[in-house]
Tab-separated table of C-alpha atoms in Angstrom:
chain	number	residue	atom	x	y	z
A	11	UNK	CA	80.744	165.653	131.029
A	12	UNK	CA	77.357	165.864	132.597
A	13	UNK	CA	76.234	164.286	129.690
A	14	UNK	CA	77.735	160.757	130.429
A	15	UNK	CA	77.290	160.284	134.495
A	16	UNK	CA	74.105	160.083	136.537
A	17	UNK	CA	73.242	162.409	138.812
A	18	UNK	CA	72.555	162.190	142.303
A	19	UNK	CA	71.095	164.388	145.298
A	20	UNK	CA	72.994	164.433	148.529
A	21	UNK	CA	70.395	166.035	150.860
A	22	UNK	CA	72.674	166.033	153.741
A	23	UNK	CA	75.125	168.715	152.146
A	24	UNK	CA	73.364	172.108	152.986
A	25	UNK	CA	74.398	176.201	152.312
A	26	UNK	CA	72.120	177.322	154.582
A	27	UNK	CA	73.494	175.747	157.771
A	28	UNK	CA	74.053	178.236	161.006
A	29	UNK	CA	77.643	179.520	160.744
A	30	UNK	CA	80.021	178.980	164.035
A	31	UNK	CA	82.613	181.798	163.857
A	32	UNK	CA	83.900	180.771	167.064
A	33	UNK	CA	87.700	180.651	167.136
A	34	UNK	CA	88.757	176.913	167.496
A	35	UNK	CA	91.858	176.214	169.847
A	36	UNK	CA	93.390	174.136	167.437
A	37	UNK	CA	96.724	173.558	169.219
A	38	UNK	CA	96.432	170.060	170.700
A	39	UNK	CA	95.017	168.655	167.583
A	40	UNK	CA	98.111	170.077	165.448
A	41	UNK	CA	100.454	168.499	168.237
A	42	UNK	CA	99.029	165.143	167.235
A	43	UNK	CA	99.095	165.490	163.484
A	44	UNK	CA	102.796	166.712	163.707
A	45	UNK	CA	103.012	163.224	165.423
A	46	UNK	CA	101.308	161.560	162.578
A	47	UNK	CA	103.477	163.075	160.267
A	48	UNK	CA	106.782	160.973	161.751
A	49	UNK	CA	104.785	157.748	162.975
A	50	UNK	CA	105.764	155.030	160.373
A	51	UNK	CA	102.769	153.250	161.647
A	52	UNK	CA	100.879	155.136	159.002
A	53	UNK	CA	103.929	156.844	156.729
A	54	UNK	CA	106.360	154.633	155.159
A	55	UNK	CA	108.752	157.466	155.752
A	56	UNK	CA	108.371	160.758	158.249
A	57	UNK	CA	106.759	163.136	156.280
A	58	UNK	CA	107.816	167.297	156.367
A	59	UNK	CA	104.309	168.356	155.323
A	60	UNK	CA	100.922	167.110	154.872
A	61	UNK	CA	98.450	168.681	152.576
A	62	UNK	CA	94.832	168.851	153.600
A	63	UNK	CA	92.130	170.062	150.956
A	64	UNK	CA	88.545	170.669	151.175
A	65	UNK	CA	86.995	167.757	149.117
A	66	UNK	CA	86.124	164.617	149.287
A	67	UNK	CA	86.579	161.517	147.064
A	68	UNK	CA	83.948	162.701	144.690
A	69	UNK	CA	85.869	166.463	144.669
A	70	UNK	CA	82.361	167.775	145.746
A	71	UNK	CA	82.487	171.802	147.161
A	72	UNK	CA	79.365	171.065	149.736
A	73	UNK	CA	80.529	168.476	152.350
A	74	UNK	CA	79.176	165.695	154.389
A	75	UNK	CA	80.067	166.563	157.975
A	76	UNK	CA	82.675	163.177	158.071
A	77	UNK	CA	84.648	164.548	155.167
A	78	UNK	CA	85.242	167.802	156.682
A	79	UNK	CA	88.636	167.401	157.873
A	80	UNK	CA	90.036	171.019	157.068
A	81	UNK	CA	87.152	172.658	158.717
A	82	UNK	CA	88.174	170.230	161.375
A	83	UNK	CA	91.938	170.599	162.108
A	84	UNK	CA	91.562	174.220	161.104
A	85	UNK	CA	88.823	175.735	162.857
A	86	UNK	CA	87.586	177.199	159.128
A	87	UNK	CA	84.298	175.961	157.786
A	88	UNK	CA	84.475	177.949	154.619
A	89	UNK	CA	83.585	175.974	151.968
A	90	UNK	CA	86.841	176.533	149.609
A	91	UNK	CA	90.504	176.337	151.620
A	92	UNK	CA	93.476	174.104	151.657
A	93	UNK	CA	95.082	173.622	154.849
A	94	UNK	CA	98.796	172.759	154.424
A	95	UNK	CA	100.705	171.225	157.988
A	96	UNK	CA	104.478	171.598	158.449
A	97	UNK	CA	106.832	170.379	161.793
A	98	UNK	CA	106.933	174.068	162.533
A	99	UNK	CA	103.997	176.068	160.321
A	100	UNK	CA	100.190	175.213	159.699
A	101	UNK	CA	98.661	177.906	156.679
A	102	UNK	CA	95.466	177.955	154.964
A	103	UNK	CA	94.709	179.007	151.529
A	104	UNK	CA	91.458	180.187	151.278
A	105	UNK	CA	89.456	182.549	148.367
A	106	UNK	CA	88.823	186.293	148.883
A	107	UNK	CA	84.922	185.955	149.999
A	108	UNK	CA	86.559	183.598	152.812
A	109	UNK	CA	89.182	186.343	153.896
A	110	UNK	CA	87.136	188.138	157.080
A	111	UNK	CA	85.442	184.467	157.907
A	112	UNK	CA	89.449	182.947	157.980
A	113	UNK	CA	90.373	185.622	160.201
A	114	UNK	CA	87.603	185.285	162.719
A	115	UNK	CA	88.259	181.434	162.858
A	116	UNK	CA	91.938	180.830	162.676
A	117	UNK	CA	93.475	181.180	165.758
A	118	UNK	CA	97.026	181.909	166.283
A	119	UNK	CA	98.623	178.614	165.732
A	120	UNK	CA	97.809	179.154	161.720
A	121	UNK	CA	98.622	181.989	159.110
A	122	UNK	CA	96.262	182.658	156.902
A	123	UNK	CA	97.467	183.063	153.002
A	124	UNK	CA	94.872	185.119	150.789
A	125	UNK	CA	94.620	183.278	147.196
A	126	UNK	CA	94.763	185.948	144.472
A	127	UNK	CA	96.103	188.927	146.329
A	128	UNK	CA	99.763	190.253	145.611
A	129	UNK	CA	102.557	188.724	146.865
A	130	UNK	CA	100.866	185.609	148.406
A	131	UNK	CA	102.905	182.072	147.336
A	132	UNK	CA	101.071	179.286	146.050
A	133	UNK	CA	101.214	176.138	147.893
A	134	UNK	CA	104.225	174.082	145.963
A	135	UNK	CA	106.073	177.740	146.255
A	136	UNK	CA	105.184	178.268	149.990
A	137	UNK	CA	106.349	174.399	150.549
A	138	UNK	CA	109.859	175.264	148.902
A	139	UNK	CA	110.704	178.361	151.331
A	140	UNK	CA	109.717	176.576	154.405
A	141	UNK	CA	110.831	172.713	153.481
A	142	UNK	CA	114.775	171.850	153.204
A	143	UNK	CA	115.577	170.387	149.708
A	144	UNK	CA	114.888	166.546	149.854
A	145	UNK	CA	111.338	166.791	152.222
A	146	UNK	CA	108.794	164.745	151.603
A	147	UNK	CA	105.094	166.524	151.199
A	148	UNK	CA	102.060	163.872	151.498
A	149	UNK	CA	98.183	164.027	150.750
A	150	UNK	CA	95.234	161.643	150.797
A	151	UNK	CA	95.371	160.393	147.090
A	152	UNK	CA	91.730	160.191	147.262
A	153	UNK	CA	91.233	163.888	147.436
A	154	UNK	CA	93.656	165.058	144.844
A	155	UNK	CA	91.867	164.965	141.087
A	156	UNK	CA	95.103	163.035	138.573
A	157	UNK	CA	95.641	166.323	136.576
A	158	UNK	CA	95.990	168.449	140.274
A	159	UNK	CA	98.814	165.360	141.269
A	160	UNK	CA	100.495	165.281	138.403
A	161	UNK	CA	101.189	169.162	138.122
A	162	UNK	CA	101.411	169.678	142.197
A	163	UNK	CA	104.451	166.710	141.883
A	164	UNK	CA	105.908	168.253	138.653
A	165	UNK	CA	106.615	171.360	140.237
A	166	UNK	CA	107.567	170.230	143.784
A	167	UNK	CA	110.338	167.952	142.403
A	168	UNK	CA	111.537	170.746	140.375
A	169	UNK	CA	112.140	172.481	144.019
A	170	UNK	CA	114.245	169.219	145.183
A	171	UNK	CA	110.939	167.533	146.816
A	172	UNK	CA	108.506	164.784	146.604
A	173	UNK	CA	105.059	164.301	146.429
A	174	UNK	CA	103.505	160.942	148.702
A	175	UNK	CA	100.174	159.345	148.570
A	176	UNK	CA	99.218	158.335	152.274
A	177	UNK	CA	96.545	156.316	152.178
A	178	UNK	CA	95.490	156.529	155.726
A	179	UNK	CA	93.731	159.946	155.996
A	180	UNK	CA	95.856	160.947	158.949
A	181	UNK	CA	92.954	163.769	160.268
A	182	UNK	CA	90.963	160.951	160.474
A	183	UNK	CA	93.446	158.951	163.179
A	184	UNK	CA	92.713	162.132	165.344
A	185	UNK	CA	89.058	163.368	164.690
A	186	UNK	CA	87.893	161.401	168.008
A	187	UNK	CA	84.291	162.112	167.344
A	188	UNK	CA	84.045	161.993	163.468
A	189	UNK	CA	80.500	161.878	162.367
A	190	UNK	CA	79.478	158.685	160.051
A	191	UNK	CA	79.295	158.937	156.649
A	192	UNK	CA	75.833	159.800	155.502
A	193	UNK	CA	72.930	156.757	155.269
A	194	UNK	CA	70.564	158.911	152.829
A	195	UNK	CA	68.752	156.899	150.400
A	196	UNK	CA	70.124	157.637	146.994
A	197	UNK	CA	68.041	157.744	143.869
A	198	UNK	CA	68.251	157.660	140.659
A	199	UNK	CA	67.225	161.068	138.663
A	200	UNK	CA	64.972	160.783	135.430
A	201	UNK	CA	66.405	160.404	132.107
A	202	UNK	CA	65.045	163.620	131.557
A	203	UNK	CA	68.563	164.895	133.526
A	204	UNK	CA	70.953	162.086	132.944
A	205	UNK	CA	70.535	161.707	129.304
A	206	UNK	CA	71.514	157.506	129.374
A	207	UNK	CA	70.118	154.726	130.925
A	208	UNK	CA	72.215	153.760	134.077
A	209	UNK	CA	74.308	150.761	132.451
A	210	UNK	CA	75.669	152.778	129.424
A	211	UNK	CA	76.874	155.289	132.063
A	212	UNK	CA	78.931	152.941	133.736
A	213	UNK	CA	80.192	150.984	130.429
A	214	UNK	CA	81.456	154.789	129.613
A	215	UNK	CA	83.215	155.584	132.679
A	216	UNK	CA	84.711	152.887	132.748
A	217	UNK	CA	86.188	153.387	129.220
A	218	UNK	CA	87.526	156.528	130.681
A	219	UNK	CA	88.921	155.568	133.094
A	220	UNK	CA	90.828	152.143	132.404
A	221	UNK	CA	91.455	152.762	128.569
A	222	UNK	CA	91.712	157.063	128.234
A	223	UNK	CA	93.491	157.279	131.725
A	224	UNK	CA	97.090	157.362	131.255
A	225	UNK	CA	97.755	156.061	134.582
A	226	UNK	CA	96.652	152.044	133.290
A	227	UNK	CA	98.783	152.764	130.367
């Protein structure tokens, strides 16, 4: 679909930063979310686990240092990793080029769960061993692409359990010191890369979104 969108350069989201592989002591901040989790403040109901994925609203893989929130509550700054946040477990997920970088950085408040090797659950199976039937499993619908919702709810209310959108990022009510989002100047790229002049871009998307997308139907 780069065809139909214009692109843009985030300068601020870098590969080549320093890596930290410090061990984070990440057991006050998990006391708080586990708080979170049961304040209906911010839940309409308590919640029995709360998903946490590396992406941000545009479902980009290099970050802006505000919408880090797994490196955050995790201690992990790889760049691929869900962090998943029970009353009485905290796992990552993370990609086997992560594996040595997860077990330098996790400490032992979290397990780590290696994506593709033998015998390790996904995250809708790990949710149904640890969960009683009936729990309620929420994630930022911001950071969740429609097609990833819509299968990651199918198959956690074939288990007995439901799938919220909380609209309050709840890292967010405990990152004291969250950087602010990024001011960069963003321009335009050249025809030459987009393909269509800006307004035809938008007249698209928008056809994709409020007449192809299922969810206005």
């Amino acid at each position: 679909m780069y065809d139909m969108l214009t692109v843009y350069i985030y300068v601020g989201a870098s590969t080549s930063e320093p890596l930290d592989m410090a061990m984070k002591n990440t057991g006050v901040l998990l006391k708080r979310m586990r708080a979170l989790l049961k304040n209906t403040n911010y839940v309409s109901d308590p919640l029995q686990a709360y998903i946490i994925p590396c992406t941000d609203a545009h479902q980009s893989e290099y970050l802006a240092p505000c919408d880090r929130r797994r490196a955050f509550i995790s201690g992990f700054t790889g760049t691929t990793g869900t962090a998943v946040i029970t009353e009485n477990h905290a796992s990552l997920w993370t990609e086997r080029r992560y594996f040595q970088q997860a077990d330098k950085q996790l400490d032992n408040n979290w397990t780590l769960l290696k994506e593709g090797m033998p015998g390790t659950p996904t995250i809708h199976e790990w949710l149904s061993r640890v969960l009683p039937v009936g729990s309620k499993v929420g994630i930022d619908p911001l950071l969740i692409s429609y097609e990833d919702w819509i299968d990651l709810s199918s198959k956690l209310e074939m288990s007995g359990h439901s799938l919220h959108a909380i609209s309050q990022n709840l890292v967010d009510l405990i990152w004291d010191d969250r950087p602010p989002p990024p001011s960069n100047i963003i321009e335009p790229m050249s025809l030459v890369y987009t393909g269509n002049e800006m307004l035809f871009v938008y007249s698209k998307s928008l056809y994709y979104v409020y007449v192809l997308n299922p969810c206005f139907k």
